CSV table of C-alpha atoms in Angstrom, one decimal:
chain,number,residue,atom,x,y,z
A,259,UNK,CA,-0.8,-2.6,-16.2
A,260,UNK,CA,-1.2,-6.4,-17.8
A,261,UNK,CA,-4.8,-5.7,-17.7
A,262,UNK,CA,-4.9,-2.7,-19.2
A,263,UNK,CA,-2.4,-3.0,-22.1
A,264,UNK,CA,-4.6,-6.6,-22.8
A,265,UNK,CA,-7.6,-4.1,-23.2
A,266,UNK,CA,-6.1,-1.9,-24.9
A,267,UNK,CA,-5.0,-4.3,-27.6
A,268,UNK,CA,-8.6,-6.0,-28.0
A,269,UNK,CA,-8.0,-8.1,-25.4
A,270,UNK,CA,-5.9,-11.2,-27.6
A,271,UNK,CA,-5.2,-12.6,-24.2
A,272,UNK,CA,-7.7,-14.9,-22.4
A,273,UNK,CA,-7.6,-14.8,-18.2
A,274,UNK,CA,-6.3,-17.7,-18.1
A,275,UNK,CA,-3.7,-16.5,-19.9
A,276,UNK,CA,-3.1,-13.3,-18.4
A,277,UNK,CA,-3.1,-15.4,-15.1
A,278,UNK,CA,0.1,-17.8,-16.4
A,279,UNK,CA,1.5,-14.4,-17.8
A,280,UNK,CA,1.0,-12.7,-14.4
A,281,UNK,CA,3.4,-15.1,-12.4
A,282,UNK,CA,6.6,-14.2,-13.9
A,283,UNK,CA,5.6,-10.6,-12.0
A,284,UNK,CA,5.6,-11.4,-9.1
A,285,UNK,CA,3.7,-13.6,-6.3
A,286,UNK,CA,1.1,-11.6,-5.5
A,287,UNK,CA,0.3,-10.0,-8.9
A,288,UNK,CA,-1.9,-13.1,-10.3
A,289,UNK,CA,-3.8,-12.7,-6.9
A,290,UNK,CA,-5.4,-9.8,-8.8
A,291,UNK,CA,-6.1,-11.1,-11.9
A,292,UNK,CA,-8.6,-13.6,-9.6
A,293,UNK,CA,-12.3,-11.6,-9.3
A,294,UNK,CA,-11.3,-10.6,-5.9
A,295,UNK,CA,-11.7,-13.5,-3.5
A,296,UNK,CA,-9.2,-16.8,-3.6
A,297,UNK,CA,-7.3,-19.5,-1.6
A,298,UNK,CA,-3.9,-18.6,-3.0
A,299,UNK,CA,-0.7,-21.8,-2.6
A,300,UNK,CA,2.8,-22.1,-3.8
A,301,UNK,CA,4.1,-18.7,-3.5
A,302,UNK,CA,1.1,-16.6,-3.9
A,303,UNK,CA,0.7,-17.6,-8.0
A,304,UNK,CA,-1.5,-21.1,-7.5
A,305,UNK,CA,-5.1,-19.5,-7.2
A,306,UNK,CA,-8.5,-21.3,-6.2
A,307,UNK,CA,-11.6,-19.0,-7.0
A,308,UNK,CA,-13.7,-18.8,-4.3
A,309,UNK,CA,-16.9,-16.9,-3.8
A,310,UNK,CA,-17.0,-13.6,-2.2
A,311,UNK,CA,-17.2,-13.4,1.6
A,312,UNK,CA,-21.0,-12.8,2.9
A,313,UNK,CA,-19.6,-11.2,5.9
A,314,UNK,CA,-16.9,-9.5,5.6
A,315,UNK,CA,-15.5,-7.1,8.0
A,316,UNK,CA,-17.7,-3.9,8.1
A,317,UNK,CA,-14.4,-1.7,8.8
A,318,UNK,CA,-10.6,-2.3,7.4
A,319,UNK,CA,-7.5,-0.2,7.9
A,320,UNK,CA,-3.9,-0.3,7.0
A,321,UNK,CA,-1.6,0.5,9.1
A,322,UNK,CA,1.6,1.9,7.3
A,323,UNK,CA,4.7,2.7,9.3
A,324,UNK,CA,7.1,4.6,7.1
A,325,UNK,CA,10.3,1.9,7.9
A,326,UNK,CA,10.8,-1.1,5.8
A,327,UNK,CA,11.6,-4.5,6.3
A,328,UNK,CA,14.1,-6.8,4.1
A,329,UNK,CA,11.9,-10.2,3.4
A,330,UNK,CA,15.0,-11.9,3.1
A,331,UNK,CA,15.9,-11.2,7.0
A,332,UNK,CA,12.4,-12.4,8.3
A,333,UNK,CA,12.7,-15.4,6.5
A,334,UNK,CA,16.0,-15.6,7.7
A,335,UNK,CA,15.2,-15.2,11.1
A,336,UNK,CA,11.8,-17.8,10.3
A,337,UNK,CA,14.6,-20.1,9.9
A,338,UNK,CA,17.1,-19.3,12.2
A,339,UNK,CA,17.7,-22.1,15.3
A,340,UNK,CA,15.7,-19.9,17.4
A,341,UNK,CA,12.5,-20.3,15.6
A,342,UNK,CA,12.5,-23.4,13.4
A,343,UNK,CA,15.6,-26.1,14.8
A,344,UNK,CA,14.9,-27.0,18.2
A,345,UNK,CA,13.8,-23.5,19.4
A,346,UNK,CA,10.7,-21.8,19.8
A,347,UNK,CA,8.6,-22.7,16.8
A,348,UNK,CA,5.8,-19.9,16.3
A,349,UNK,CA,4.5,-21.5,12.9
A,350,UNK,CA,1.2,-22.0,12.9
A,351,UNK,CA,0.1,-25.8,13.0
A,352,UNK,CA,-3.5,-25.2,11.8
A,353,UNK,CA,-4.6,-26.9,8.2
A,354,UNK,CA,-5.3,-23.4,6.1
A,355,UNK,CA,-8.3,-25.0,4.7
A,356,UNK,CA,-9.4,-25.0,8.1
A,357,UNK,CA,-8.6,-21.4,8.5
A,358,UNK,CA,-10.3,-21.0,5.3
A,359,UNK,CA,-13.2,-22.6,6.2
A,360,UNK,CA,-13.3,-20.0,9.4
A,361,UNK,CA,-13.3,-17.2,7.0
A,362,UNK,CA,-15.9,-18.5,5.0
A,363,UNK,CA,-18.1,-18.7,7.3
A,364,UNK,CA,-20.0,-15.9,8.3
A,365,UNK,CA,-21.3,-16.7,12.2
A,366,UNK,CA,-17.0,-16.7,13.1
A,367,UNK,CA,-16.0,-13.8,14.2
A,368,UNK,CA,-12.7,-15.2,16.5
A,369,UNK,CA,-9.6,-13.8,16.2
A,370,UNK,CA,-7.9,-16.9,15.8
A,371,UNK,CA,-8.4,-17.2,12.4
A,372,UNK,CA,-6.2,-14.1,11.3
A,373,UNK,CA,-2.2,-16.3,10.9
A,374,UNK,CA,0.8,-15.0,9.6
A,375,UNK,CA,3.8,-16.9,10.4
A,376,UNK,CA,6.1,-14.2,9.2
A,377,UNK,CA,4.8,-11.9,12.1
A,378,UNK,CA,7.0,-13.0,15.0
A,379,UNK,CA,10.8,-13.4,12.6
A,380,UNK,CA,9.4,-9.9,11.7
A,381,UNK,CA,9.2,-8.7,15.3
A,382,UNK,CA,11.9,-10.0,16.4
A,383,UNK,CA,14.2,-7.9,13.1
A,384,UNK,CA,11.9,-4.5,14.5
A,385,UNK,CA,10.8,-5.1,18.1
A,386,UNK,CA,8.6,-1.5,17.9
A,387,UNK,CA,6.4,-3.0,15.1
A,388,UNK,CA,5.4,-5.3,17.7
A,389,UNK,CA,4.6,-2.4,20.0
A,390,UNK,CA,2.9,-0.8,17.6
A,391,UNK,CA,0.5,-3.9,17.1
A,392,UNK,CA,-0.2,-4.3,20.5
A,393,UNK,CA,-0.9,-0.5,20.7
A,394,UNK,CA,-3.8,-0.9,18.0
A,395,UNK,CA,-4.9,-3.9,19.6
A,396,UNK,CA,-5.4,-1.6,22.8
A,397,UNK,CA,-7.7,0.7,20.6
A,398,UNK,CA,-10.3,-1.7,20.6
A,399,UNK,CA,-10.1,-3.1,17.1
A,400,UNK,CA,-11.6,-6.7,16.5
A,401,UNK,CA,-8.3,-7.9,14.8
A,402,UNK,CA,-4.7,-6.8,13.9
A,403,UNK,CA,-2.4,-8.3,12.3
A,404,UNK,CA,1.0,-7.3,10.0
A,405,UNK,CA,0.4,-8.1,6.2
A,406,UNK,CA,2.9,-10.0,4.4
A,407,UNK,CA,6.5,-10.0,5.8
A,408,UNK,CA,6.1,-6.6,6.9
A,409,UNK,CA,5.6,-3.2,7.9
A,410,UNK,CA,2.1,-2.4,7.1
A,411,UNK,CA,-0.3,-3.7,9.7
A,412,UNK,CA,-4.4,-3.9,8.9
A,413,UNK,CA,-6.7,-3.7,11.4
A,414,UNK,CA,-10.8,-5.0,11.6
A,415,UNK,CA,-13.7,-2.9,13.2
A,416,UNK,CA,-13.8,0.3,14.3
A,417,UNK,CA,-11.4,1.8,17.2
A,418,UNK,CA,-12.8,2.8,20.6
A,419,UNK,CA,-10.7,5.4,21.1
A,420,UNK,CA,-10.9,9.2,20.7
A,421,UNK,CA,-9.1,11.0,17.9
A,422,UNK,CA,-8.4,7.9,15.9
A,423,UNK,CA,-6.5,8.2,13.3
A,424,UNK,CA,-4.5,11.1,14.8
A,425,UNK,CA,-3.4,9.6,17.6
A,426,UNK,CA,-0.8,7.6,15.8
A,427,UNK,CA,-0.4,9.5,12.7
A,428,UNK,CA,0.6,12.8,15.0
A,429,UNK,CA,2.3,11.2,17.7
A,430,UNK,CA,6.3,12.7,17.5
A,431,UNK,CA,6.7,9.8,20.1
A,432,UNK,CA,7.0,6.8,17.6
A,433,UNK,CA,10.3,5.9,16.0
A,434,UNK,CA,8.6,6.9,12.4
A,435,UNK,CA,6.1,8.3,11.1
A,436,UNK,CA,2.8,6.3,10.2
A,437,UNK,CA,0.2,6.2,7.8
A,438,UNK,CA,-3.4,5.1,7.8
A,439,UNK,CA,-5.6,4.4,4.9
A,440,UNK,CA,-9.3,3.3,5.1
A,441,UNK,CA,-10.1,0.6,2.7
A,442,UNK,CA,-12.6,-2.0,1.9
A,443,UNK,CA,-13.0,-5.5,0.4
A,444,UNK,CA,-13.4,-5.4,-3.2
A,445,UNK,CA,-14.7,-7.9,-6.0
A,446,UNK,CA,-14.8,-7.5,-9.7
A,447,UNK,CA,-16.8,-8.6,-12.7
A,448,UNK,CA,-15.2,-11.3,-14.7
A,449,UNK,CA,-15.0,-8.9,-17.5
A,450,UNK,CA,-14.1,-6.0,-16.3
A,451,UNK,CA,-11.4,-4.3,-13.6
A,452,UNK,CA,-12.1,-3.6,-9.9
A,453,UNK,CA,-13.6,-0.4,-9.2
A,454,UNK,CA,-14.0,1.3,-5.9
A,455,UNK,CA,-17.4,2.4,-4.6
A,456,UNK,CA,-18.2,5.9,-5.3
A,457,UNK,CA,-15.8,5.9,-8.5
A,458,UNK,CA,-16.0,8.8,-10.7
A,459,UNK,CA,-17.2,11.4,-7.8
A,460,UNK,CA,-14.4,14.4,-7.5
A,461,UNK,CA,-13.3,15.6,-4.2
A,462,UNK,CA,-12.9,19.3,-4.0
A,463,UNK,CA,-10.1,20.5,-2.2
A,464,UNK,CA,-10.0,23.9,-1.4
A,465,UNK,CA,-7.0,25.8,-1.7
A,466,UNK,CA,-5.4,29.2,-0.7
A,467,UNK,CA,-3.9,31.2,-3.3
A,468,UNK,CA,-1.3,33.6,-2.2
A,469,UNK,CA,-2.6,37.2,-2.0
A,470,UNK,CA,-2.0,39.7,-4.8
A,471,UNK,CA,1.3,41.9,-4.2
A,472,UNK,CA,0.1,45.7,-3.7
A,473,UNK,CA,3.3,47.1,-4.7
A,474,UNK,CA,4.5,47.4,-8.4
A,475,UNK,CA,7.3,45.6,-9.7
A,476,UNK,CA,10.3,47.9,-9.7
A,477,UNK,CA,11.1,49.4,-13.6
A,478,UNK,CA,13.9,48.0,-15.6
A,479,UNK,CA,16.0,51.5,-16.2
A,480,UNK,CA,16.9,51.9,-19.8
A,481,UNK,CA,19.7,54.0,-21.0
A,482,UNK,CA,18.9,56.6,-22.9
A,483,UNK,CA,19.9,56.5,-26.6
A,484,UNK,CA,22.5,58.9,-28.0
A,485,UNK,CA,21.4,61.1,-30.7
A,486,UNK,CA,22.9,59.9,-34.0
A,487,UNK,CA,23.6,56.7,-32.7
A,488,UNK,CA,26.7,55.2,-32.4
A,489,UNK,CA,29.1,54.2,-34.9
A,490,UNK,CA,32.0,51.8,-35.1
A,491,UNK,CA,35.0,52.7,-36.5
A,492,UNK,CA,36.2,50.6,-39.7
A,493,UNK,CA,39.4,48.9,-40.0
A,494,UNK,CA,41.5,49.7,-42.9
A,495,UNK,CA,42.1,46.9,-44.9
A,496,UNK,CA,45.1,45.3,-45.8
A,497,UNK,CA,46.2,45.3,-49.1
């Protein structure tokens, strides 16, 4: 929407501005005034440019189970004794430029790279979106992992099992239903927005229109009119 109302207008905004504008949105809304690929800091609103991956995966889905999550509980839990003082402390110890690095480079293809620190306070506030990860993870795909502080889930690579995506998006088994959306990477132009591949084609769906009723609308009955019509009678008036 910042975007568009900025081209809209004659663009009076430069992207650097509309990159300081985009941070009192939210934290990830200056992600995407980036060209697609960065090493985001602070909260999400400090972006690094970086150059689009050479390899990146051939195959992404999003995983979306229809339950929320409050972010303000996983962080709780993230900081809860149990986690963080003097408990089990799942953070990841890694340097993200490191991890960076791994994602950069095109010959690494290890699962270790893929961290989110949120993922187990998260599991432990819904225990059945951990099932459901390691359900996918049993499909065969290269890497799943949950995006964010929760629900949806995306998964690398291409499943090895039959009937994918059905067999979780028609399964009455799982607490909720669950969505699944094919998507891609995407970069953009600096001067223009992103655009998926393929924009601009129209997918015809076919639909059924109800059949025709045979039988005729039943006739209003009018009244017939009396001869002469009918006339009211005047008052007398008053004098």
């Amino acid at each position: 929407a910042l975007y568009g109302c900025n081209e809209l207008c004659g663009r009076p905004g430069t992207a650097a501005q509309l990159e300081e504008w985009s941070k009192v949105l939210g934290s990830d809304a200056t992600f995407f005034m980036s060209q697609g690929t960065a090493y985001c800091t602070g909260r999400g609103e400090i972006l690094e440019p970086m150059a689009p991956l050479e390899a990146p995966p051939s195959s992404l889905y999003i995983v979306k189970p229809e339950v929320g999550l409050s972010t303000p509980a996983v962080f709780k839990a993230l900081a809860s004794s149990e986690w963080a003082n003097g408990g089990v402390d799942t953070r990841s110890t890694m340097d993200p430029k490191a991890l960076l690095g791994m994602h950069v480079d095109p010959s690494d293809t290890s699962i270790e790279k893929y961290v989110n620190d949120l993922e187990p306070p998260a599991f432990q506030c819904l225990p059945d979106l951990k099932a459901l990860k390691e359900r996918l993870l049993g499909y065969g795909f290269d890497a799943v992992m949950m995006s964010g502080s929760g629900t949806s889930l995306f998964c690398t690579g291409e499943p090895n099992v039959e009937g994918w995506p059905e067999v979780v998006t028609e399964d009455a088994s799982l607490p909720w239903p669950v969505r699944v959306f094919k998507t891609s990477f995407l970069n953009r132009p600096a001067d223009s927005w992103y655009e998926a591949a393929g924009a601009g084609e129209v997918t015809k769906v076919a639909t059924t229109k109800p059949e025709a009723s045979t039988k005729e609308a039943p006739k209003k009955k009018v009244a017939p009119k009396k001869k002469g019509g009918s006339k009211k009678k005047k008052k007398p008036k008053k004098k």
